[in-house]
């Protein structure tokens, strides 16, 4: 089996690394394509080296530019490589422009697209990442979701249950695989008490008002703030003339992965607008204050470890107070058990063996799809969903929707949606 794996940015290398490890231990061969969206040493190559990720077989060198420019260049480059390599599957992760390009290129060439970390939704379509998530998920053939909740998001949009697999998020694997090494090998000096800050989301840093508000609020905190600054943010701080305004906030270059994990683990709390950092903070038990008005990771809020602060002074300081007032970390990580990479690879191998990766061959085209609702009566009661002959898309029990997972047992009066498909 041959997989084509595509990554464009720092977080994709981190989150794909557990999958690459699992590929190495399996019969799956892979080709690795970098889109070149991140090209600075400290945003890409450093992570390839630290995570022992393979060097790219191809680099599309798309570089920086507008959303359309980056996406279009990557689609063009990918089309050529995919046509030559003819892989069994194409794998991409998350919500960056690389994922959007892969979704479009692979679906037009009828090669199965595997989307890892599918199903996340901020419900804010002004974010470029949300547009990427929605489009990618609708074009994906196999969707690996981190949680039941992200699986339900997909069902609500009509995406077929049979394409969705709950595995946990690979960031948990990466964090657990690397934290000990990070504590041993970190080369960064830390003070005895400090906060950590990361900030790069376009809607925050491209707005002078927002970035100023955020930094001014954080400047009021009683402890030093370590701020490894993303290059997008470096540029904005310069162009908005903010550089000399902050003394409590110590700006440093972006950190390597091991250094970053070490600094995060030892921080009193982290302030961030990053997706991955919210997940790592939960995994490492560090209070997190999210500098955004929404998050596509609500599980971290429900766990009581992440606090959504908004982007104004009062909200930020209030959320900081809450986060610092003591948090119970004795919880099961809702984002997974650190085995997501293995589960993803095992599932791909099973799907291949069952012929389910050939879905797009012309003879397997679906001609008709009918959906209908049923109330569970005595004839179905007690059946395990996956032992029945019915394909069940949605399950509602006492007004609450459940994900039709493999272990779900049908109970009297549940409302279920059934799909019938005809193949011609
Ligand atoms: C991108 C992703 C974002 C992700 C982030 C991870 C999209 C739409 N955005 O945002 O979801 O959270 O990566 O960090 O895909 N630059 C450099 N060196 C580089 C790359 C960029 O200096 O290697 C500078 C350029 O001036 C560029 C700016 O950073 O214009 C922004 O880079 P870009 O890749 O467009 O978006 P990110 O903000 O990195
Ligand atoms: N990270 C890092 N060095 C830094 C900042 C972040 O190694 O200076 C890592 C961090 O461990 C996390 C990932 O980068 O796994 C998050 O990337 P980013 O915030 O750029 O993107 P997002 O997760 O928001 O897409």
Coordinates of C-alpha atoms and ligand atoms in Angstrom, one line a residue:
X1 CA 0.0 0.0 0.0
X2 CA 1.3 3.4 -0.9
X3 CA 0.3 6.6 0.9
X4 CA 1.1 10.2 -0.2
X5 CA 1.4 12.4 2.9
X6 CA 1.3 16.1 2.5
X7 CA 2.2 18.8 5.1
X8 CA 2.6 22.6 4.8
X9 CA 3.2 24.0 8.2
X10 CA 4.8 23.5 11.6
X11 CA 1.7 21.9 13.4
X12 CA 1.2 19.4 10.5
X13 CA 4.7 18.0 10.9
X14 CA 4.1 17.7 14.7
X15 CA 0.7 16.1 14.4
X16 CA 1.6 13.8 11.5
X17 CA 4.7 12.5 13.3
X18 CA 2.9 9.8 15.2
X19 CA 1.3 8.6 12.0
X20 CA 4.7 8.5 10.2
X21 CA 6.1 6.4 13.1
X22 CA 3.1 4.0 12.7
X23 CA 3.7 3.9 8.9
X24 CA 7.3 2.9 9.6
X25 CA 6.2 0.0 11.7
X26 CA 3.6 -1.2 9.1
X27 CA 3.5 -2.4 5.5
X28 CA 2.5 1.0 4.3
X29 CA 5.1 2.8 2.1
X30 CA 4.8 6.6 1.7
X31 CA 5.9 9.6 -0.3
X32 CA 6.2 12.8 1.7
X33 CA 5.3 16.1 0.0
X34 CA 5.9 19.5 1.6
X35 CA 3.9 22.3 0.1
X36 CA 6.5 24.9 1.3
X37 CA 3.9 27.1 3.0
X38 CA 6.3 27.2 6.0
X39 CA 9.9 27.5 4.8
X40 CA 11.8 29.3 7.6
X41 CA 14.2 26.8 9.4
X42 CA 12.5 27.5 12.7
X43 CA 9.0 26.8 11.3
X44 CA 9.7 23.6 9.3
X45 CA 13.1 22.0 8.9
X46 CA 13.8 22.2 12.7
X47 CA 10.7 20.1 13.3
X48 CA 11.6 17.6 10.6
X49 CA 14.9 17.1 12.3
X50 CA 13.7 17.0 15.9
X51 CA 10.8 14.6 15.2
X52 CA 12.9 12.4 12.9
X53 CA 10.3 13.1 10.2
X54 CA 11.5 12.0 6.7
X55 CA 13.0 14.7 4.5
X56 CA 10.4 15.6 1.8
X57 CA 10.5 13.7 -1.4
X58 CA 9.0 16.7 -3.1
X59 CA 8.8 20.4 -2.0
X60 CA 6.3 22.5 -3.9
X61 CA 7.9 25.7 -2.6
X62 CA 4.6 27.6 -2.6
X63 CA 5.9 30.1 -0.1
X64 CA 3.9 33.0 1.3
X65 CA 1.0 34.8 -0.4
X66 CA -2.7 35.2 -0.4
X67 CA -5.0 32.3 0.4
X68 CA -5.9 31.8 -3.3
X69 CA -2.2 32.0 -4.4
X70 CA -1.0 29.4 -1.9
X71 CA -4.0 27.0 -2.5
X72 CA -3.8 27.3 -6.3
X73 CA 0.0 26.7 -6.5
X74 CA -0.3 23.7 -4.2
X75 CA -3.2 22.1 -6.2
X76 CA -1.2 22.5 -9.4
X77 CA 1.9 20.9 -7.9
X78 CA 0.0 18.2 -6.2
X79 CA -1.9 17.2 -9.3
X80 CA 1.4 16.4 -11.1
X81 CA 2.8 14.4 -8.3
X82 CA -0.4 12.5 -7.6
X83 CA -0.8 11.6 -11.3
X84 CA 2.7 10.2 -11.4
X85 CA 2.7 8.4 -8.1
X86 CA -0.9 7.0 -8.3
X87 CA -1.0 6.3 -4.5
X88 CA -3.7 4.3 -2.8
X89 CA -4.5 7.2 -0.4
X90 CA -3.5 10.8 0.2
X91 CA -3.2 11.8 3.8
X92 CA -3.4 15.4 5.2
X93 CA -4.0 16.7 8.6
X94 CA -5.8 19.7 10.2
X95 CA -7.1 22.9 8.7
X96 CA -4.4 24.7 6.8
X97 CA -4.3 25.6 3.1
X98 CA -2.4 22.4 2.5
X99 CA -5.4 20.4 3.5
X100 CA -7.7 22.4 1.3
X101 CA -5.4 21.9 -1.7
X102 CA -5.1 18.2 -1.0
X103 CA -8.8 17.8 -0.8
X104 CA -9.4 19.5 -4.1
X105 CA -6.5 17.8 -6.0
X106 CA -7.2 14.3 -4.7
X107 CA -10.9 14.4 -5.2
X108 CA -10.6 15.6 -8.8
X109 CA -8.2 12.7 -9.5
X110 CA -10.4 10.2 -7.7
X111 CA -7.8 9.1 -5.2
X112 CA -9.1 8.5 -1.7
X113 CA -8.4 11.5 0.6
X114 CA -7.8 10.7 4.3
X115 CA -8.4 13.6 6.5
X116 CA -6.8 13.4 10.0
X117 CA -8.3 15.7 12.7
X118 CA -11.5 15.9 10.8
X119 CA -14.8 17.2 12.3
X120 CA -13.5 20.3 14.2
X121 CA -15.8 23.3 13.9
X122 CA -15.5 26.8 15.3
X123 CA -18.7 27.7 13.4
X124 CA -16.9 30.9 12.4
X125 CA -16.7 31.0 8.6
X126 CA -14.6 34.2 8.7
X127 CA -11.6 32.1 9.7
X128 CA -9.7 30.7 6.7
X129 CA -9.2 27.5 8.7
X130 CA -12.9 26.9 9.1
X131 CA -13.4 27.2 5.4
X132 CA -10.6 24.7 4.9
X133 CA -12.1 22.3 7.5
X134 CA -15.6 22.3 6.0
X135 CA -14.5 21.8 2.4
X136 CA -11.9 19.2 3.3
X137 CA -14.3 17.2 5.4
X138 CA -16.9 17.1 2.6
X139 CA -14.4 16.0 0.1
X140 CA -12.7 13.4 2.3
X141 CA -13.3 9.7 1.8
X142 CA -12.0 8.6 5.2
X143 CA -12.3 11.0 8.2
X144 CA -10.3 10.4 11.4
X145 CA -11.9 12.4 14.1
X146 CA -10.4 13.0 17.6
X147 CA -13.6 12.8 19.6
X148 CA -17.3 11.8 19.5
X149 CA -18.2 15.4 19.4
X150 CA -16.2 16.0 16.2
X151 CA -17.8 12.9 14.7
X152 CA -21.3 14.3 15.5
X153 CA -20.3 17.6 13.8
X154 CA -19.8 15.6 10.6
X155 CA -23.1 13.7 10.9
X156 CA -24.9 17.0 11.4
X157 CA -23.6 18.1 8.0
X158 CA -24.8 14.9 6.4
X159 CA -21.4 13.2 6.0
X160 CA -21.8 9.4 6.0
X161 CA -21.2 7.6 9.3
X162 CA -19.3 4.8 7.6
X163 CA -16.4 7.1 6.6
X164 CA -15.9 8.4 10.2
X165 CA -13.4 6.8 12.7
X166 CA -12.8 8.1 16.2
X167 CA -9.2 7.7 17.1
X168 CA -8.2 10.6 19.5
X169 CA -6.0 13.4 18.4
X170 CA -2.4 12.6 17.3
X171 CA -1.2 15.6 19.3
X172 CA -1.7 13.5 22.4
X173 CA 0.6 10.8 21.0
X174 CA 3.2 13.4 20.0
X175 CA 3.1 15.1 23.4
X176 CA 3.4 11.9 25.4
X177 CA 6.1 10.5 23.0
X178 CA 8.3 13.7 23.4
X179 CA 7.8 15.2 26.8
X180 CA 10.4 13.2 28.7
X181 CA 12.9 13.9 26.0
X182 CA 12.0 17.5 26.1
X183 CA 12.6 17.7 29.9
X184 CA 16.0 16.1 29.3
X185 CA 17.2 17.9 26.2
X186 CA 15.6 21.4 26.4
X187 CA 18.2 24.1 25.8
X188 CA 16.2 27.1 26.9
X189 CA 16.5 28.9 30.2
X190 CA 13.4 29.5 32.2
X191 CA 12.8 31.8 35.2
X192 CA 11.2 30.4 38.4
X193 CA 7.7 31.6 37.6
X194 CA 6.4 32.7 34.3
X195 CA 3.6 32.6 31.8
X196 CA 3.8 31.5 28.1
X197 CA 2.2 33.3 25.2
X198 CA 1.7 32.3 21.6
X199 CA -0.2 34.5 19.1
X200 CA -0.5 34.1 15.4
X201 CA -4.1 33.7 14.3
X202 CA -4.8 36.1 11.4
X203 CA -8.0 37.5 12.9
X204 CA -6.0 38.6 16.0
X205 CA -2.6 39.8 14.8
X206 CA -3.7 41.4 11.5
X207 CA -6.0 43.7 13.5
X208 CA -4.1 46.6 15.2
X209 CA -6.8 47.0 17.8
X210 CA -6.9 43.3 18.7
X211 CA -3.2 42.7 19.0
X212 CA -2.8 45.9 21.0
X213 CA -5.6 45.0 23.3
X214 CA -4.3 41.6 23.9
X215 CA -0.7 42.6 24.6
X216 CA -1.8 45.6 26.8
X217 CA -3.9 43.3 28.9
X218 CA -1.1 40.7 29.3
X219 CA 1.4 43.4 30.2
X220 CA -0.7 43.9 33.4
X221 CA 0.0 40.4 34.7
X222 CA 2.2 40.0 37.8
X223 CA 4.7 37.6 36.2
X224 CA 7.1 37.6 33.2
X225 CA 5.6 36.3 30.0
X226 CA 7.7 34.3 27.5
X227 CA 6.6 35.0 24.0
X228 CA 8.1 33.0 21.1
X229 CA 6.8 35.1 18.3
X230 CA 5.5 33.6 15.0
X231 CA 6.9 35.5 11.9
X232 CA 3.4 36.8 10.9
X233 CA 3.2 38.4 14.4
X234 CA 6.8 39.8 14.2
X235 CA 5.8 41.7 11.1
X236 CA 2.6 43.0 12.6
X237 CA 4.3 44.1 15.8
X238 CA 6.7 46.1 13.6
X239 CA 4.2 47.6 11.3
X240 CA 1.9 48.6 14.1
X241 CA 4.9 50.1 16.0
X242 CA 4.2 48.0 19.1
X243 CA 7.7 46.8 19.7
X244 CA 8.9 49.2 22.4
X245 CA 5.6 49.2 24.4
X246 CA 5.9 46.0 26.4
X247 CA 8.4 45.2 29.2
X248 CA 6.8 42.3 31.0
X249 CA 6.4 40.4 27.7
X250 CA 9.7 38.9 26.6
X251 CA 9.8 38.3 22.9
X252 CA 11.9 35.5 21.6
X253 CA 12.3 33.6 18.3
X254 CA 10.0 30.7 17.7
X255 CA 11.1 27.7 19.8
X256 CA 11.9 24.2 18.5
X257 CA 9.5 21.5 19.5
X258 CA 11.3 20.1 22.5
X259 CA 12.1 23.5 23.9
X260 CA 8.5 24.5 23.4
X261 CA 7.1 21.5 25.2
X262 CA 9.5 22.1 28.1
X263 CA 8.6 25.8 28.4
X264 CA 4.9 24.9 28.2
X265 CA 5.1 22.1 30.8
X266 CA 6.7 24.4 33.3
X267 CA 4.6 27.5 32.8
X268 CA 2.1 28.7 35.4
X269 CA -0.3 29.1 32.5
X270 CA -0.4 29.6 28.8
X271 CA -2.1 32.3 26.8
X272 CA -2.7 31.3 23.2
X273 CA -4.7 31.5 20.1
X274 CA -3.1 28.3 18.7
X275 CA -5.2 25.2 18.1
X276 CA -2.4 22.8 19.0
X277 CA -1.3 24.6 22.1
X278 CA -4.8 24.3 23.6
X279 CA -4.6 20.6 23.1
X280 CA -1.0 20.3 24.5
X281 CA -1.9 22.3 27.5
X282 CA -4.7 19.9 28.4
X283 CA -2.4 16.9 27.8
X284 CA 0.3 18.4 30.0
X285 CA -2.0 19.7 32.7
X286 CA -1.2 23.4 32.2
X287 CA -4.0 26.0 32.6
X288 CA -4.8 27.5 29.2
X289 CA -6.4 30.9 28.4
X290 CA -7.5 31.0 24.8
X291 CA -7.3 34.4 23.3
X292 CA -10.2 34.0 20.8
X293 CA -14.0 34.4 20.7
X294 CA -14.6 30.7 19.7
X295 CA -12.8 27.4 19.8
X296 CA -13.1 24.3 17.6
X297 CA -11.8 22.4 20.7
X298 CA -14.7 22.7 23.1
X299 CA -13.7 19.5 24.8
X300 CA -10.8 21.4 26.4
X301 CA -13.2 24.0 27.9
X302 CA -15.5 21.2 29.2
X303 CA -12.5 19.6 30.8
X304 CA -12.2 22.8 32.9
X305 CA -8.6 23.3 31.8
X306 CA -9.0 25.8 29.0
X307 CA -10.8 29.2 29.4
X308 CA -12.1 31.1 26.4
X309 CA -11.2 34.7 27.1
X310 CA -12.2 36.7 24.1
X311 CA -9.9 39.4 22.9
X312 CA -10.7 42.3 25.2
X313 CA -8.9 43.3 28.4
X314 CA -11.6 42.4 30.9
X315 CA -12.3 39.0 29.4
X316 CA -8.6 38.2 29.3
X317 CA -7.9 39.2 32.9
X318 CA -11.1 37.4 34.2
X319 CA -10.2 34.2 32.3
X320 CA -6.7 34.4 33.7
X321 CA -8.1 34.7 37.3
X322 CA -10.2 31.6 36.8
X323 CA -7.5 29.6 35.2
X324 CA -5.1 30.4 38.0
X325 CA -7.5 29.7 40.8
X326 CA -6.7 25.9 40.9
X327 CA -7.7 23.3 38.4
X328 CA -8.4 19.6 38.8
X329 CA -6.3 17.7 36.4
X330 CA -7.2 14.2 37.4
X331 CA -9.2 13.7 34.3
X332 CA -9.2 11.2 31.5
X333 CA -7.9 13.1 28.5
X334 CA -10.9 13.7 26.3
X335 CA -8.6 14.1 23.3
X336 CA -7.3 10.6 23.4
X337 CA -5.0 8.0 24.9
X338 CA -1.9 8.6 22.8
X339 CA -2.6 5.7 20.4
X340 CA -4.2 7.7 17.6
X341 CA -1.3 7.2 15.1
X342 CA -1.5 3.4 15.5
X343 CA -5.3 3.3 15.3
X344 CA -5.2 5.4 12.1
X345 CA -2.7 3.1 10.4
X346 CA -4.5 -0.1 11.6
X347 CA -7.8 1.3 10.2
X348 CA -6.2 2.1 6.9
X349 CA -4.8 -1.4 6.5
X350 CA -8.2 -2.9 7.4
X351 CA -10.0 -0.7 4.9
X352 CA -7.5 -1.6 2.2
X353 CA -8.0 -5.3 3.0
X354 CA -11.8 -5.0 2.8
X355 CA -11.6 -3.2 -0.5
X356 CA -13.1 0.0 0.9
X357 CA -10.4 2.2 -0.4
X358 CA -11.6 1.4 -3.9
X359 CA -14.8 3.2 -3.4
X360 CA -14.3 5.5 -6.3
X361 CA -13.9 2.9 -8.9
X362 CA -16.7 3.4 -11.5
X363 CA -18.4 0.0 -10.8
X364 CA -18.9 1.0 -7.1
X365 CA -20.6 4.3 -7.7
X366 CA -23.7 4.9 -5.6
X367 CA -26.7 5.4 -7.8
X368 CA -29.3 6.3 -5.2
X369 CA -29.3 7.1 -1.5
X370 CA -32.5 7.1 0.6
X371 CA -32.6 8.2 4.3
X372 CA -35.4 7.5 6.6
X373 CA -36.1 7.6 10.3
X374 CA -37.3 4.7 12.5
X375 CA -38.2 4.4 16.1
X376 CA -36.5 1.3 17.7
X377 CA -39.1 -1.3 18.6
X378 CA -38.8 -4.7 20.1
X379 CA -37.4 -6.3 16.9
X380 CA -34.2 -4.2 17.0
X381 CA -33.9 -3.6 20.7
X382 CA -30.7 -5.0 22.2
X383 CA -28.9 -5.3 18.9
X384 CA -25.4 -4.0 18.6
X385 CA -25.4 -1.4 15.8
X386 CA -22.7 -3.1 13.9
X387 CA -24.2 -6.5 14.0
X388 CA -27.4 -5.4 12.3
X389 CA -27.8 -5.2 8.6
X390 CA -28.9 -1.6 8.8
X391 CA -26.6 1.3 8.1
X392 CA -27.3 3.7 10.9
X393 CA -26.4 7.3 10.3
X394 CA -27.8 9.0 13.4
X395 CA -29.1 8.0 16.8
X396 CA -31.2 10.1 19.1
X397 CA -32.1 9.1 22.6
X398 CA -34.4 11.2 24.8
X399 CA -33.6 14.3 22.7
X400 CA -29.9 13.8 22.9
X401 CA -27.8 12.7 19.9
X402 CA -25.3 9.9 20.3
X403 CA -22.6 8.9 17.9
X404 CA -23.4 5.5 16.5
X405 CA -20.2 3.9 17.7
X406 CA -19.4 0.2 17.4
X407 CA -20.4 -0.6 21.0
X408 CA -23.7 1.2 21.0
X409 CA -26.7 -1.0 21.8
X410 CA -30.1 -0.1 20.4
X411 CA -32.7 0.7 23.0
X412 CA -36.4 0.8 22.9
X413 CA -37.8 4.2 21.6
X414 CA -34.5 5.4 20.2
X415 CA -34.9 7.4 17.0
X416 CA -32.5 6.2 14.3
X417 CA -31.8 7.4 10.8
X418 CA -31.2 4.6 8.3
X419 CA -29.5 4.9 5.0
X420 CA -30.2 2.7 2.1
X421 CA -27.9 2.8 -0.9
X422 CA -28.3 1.3 -4.3
X423 CA -25.2 0.6 -6.4
X424 CA -25.6 0.3 -10.1
Ligands
LIG1 C1 -0.7 29.1 8.8 C2 -2.1 28.5 8.8 C3 -2.6 28.5 10.2 C4 -1.7 27.7 11.2 C5 -0.3 28.3 11.1 C6 0.6 27.5 11.9 C7 -3.5 28.8 6.8 C8 -4.7 29.5 6.3 N1 -3.0 29.3 8.0 O1 -0.8 30.4 9.3 O2 -3.9 27.8 10.2 O3 -2.2 27.8 12.5 O4 0.1 28.3 9.7 O5 1.7 28.2 12.3 O6 -3.1 27.8 6.2 N2 6.4 33.4 7.2 C9 7.7 33.4 7.4 N3 8.3 32.1 7.3 C10 7.6 31.0 7.0 C11 6.3 31.1 6.8 C12 5.6 32.3 6.9 O7 8.4 34.3 7.7 O8 8.2 29.9 6.9 C13 5.7 34.8 7.3 C14 5.3 35.4 5.9 O9 5.5 36.7 6.0 C15 3.9 35.1 5.8 C16 3.3 35.0 7.2 O10 4.4 34.5 8.0 O11 3.2 36.0 5.0 C17 2.1 34.1 7.4 O12 2.4 32.8 6.9 P1 1.2 31.9 6.3 O13 1.8 30.6 6.0 O14 0.5 32.6 5.3 O15 0.2 31.8 7.5 P2 0.4 31.4 9.0 O16 0.1 32.7 9.8 O17 1.7 30.8 9.3
LIG2 N1 5.2 25.3 18.7 C1 6.6 25.2 18.8 N2 7.4 26.4 19.0 C2 6.8 27.6 19.2 C3 5.4 27.7 19.1 C4 4.6 26.5 18.9 O1 7.2 24.2 18.6 O2 7.5 28.6 19.3 C5 4.5 24.1 18.4 C6 3.6 23.6 19.6 O3 4.2 22.6 20.3 C7 2.3 23.1 18.8 C8 2.4 23.7 17.5 O4 3.7 24.4 17.4 O5 2.3 21.7 18.7 C9 1.3 24.7 17.2 O6 1.5 25.4 16.0 P1 0.8 26.7 15.7 O7 0.4 27.4 17.0 O8 1.7 27.5 14.8 O9 -0.4 26.3 14.8 P2 -1.9 25.8 15.1 O10 -1.9 24.7 16.1 O11 -2.7 27.0 15.7 O12 -2.5 25.5 13.8

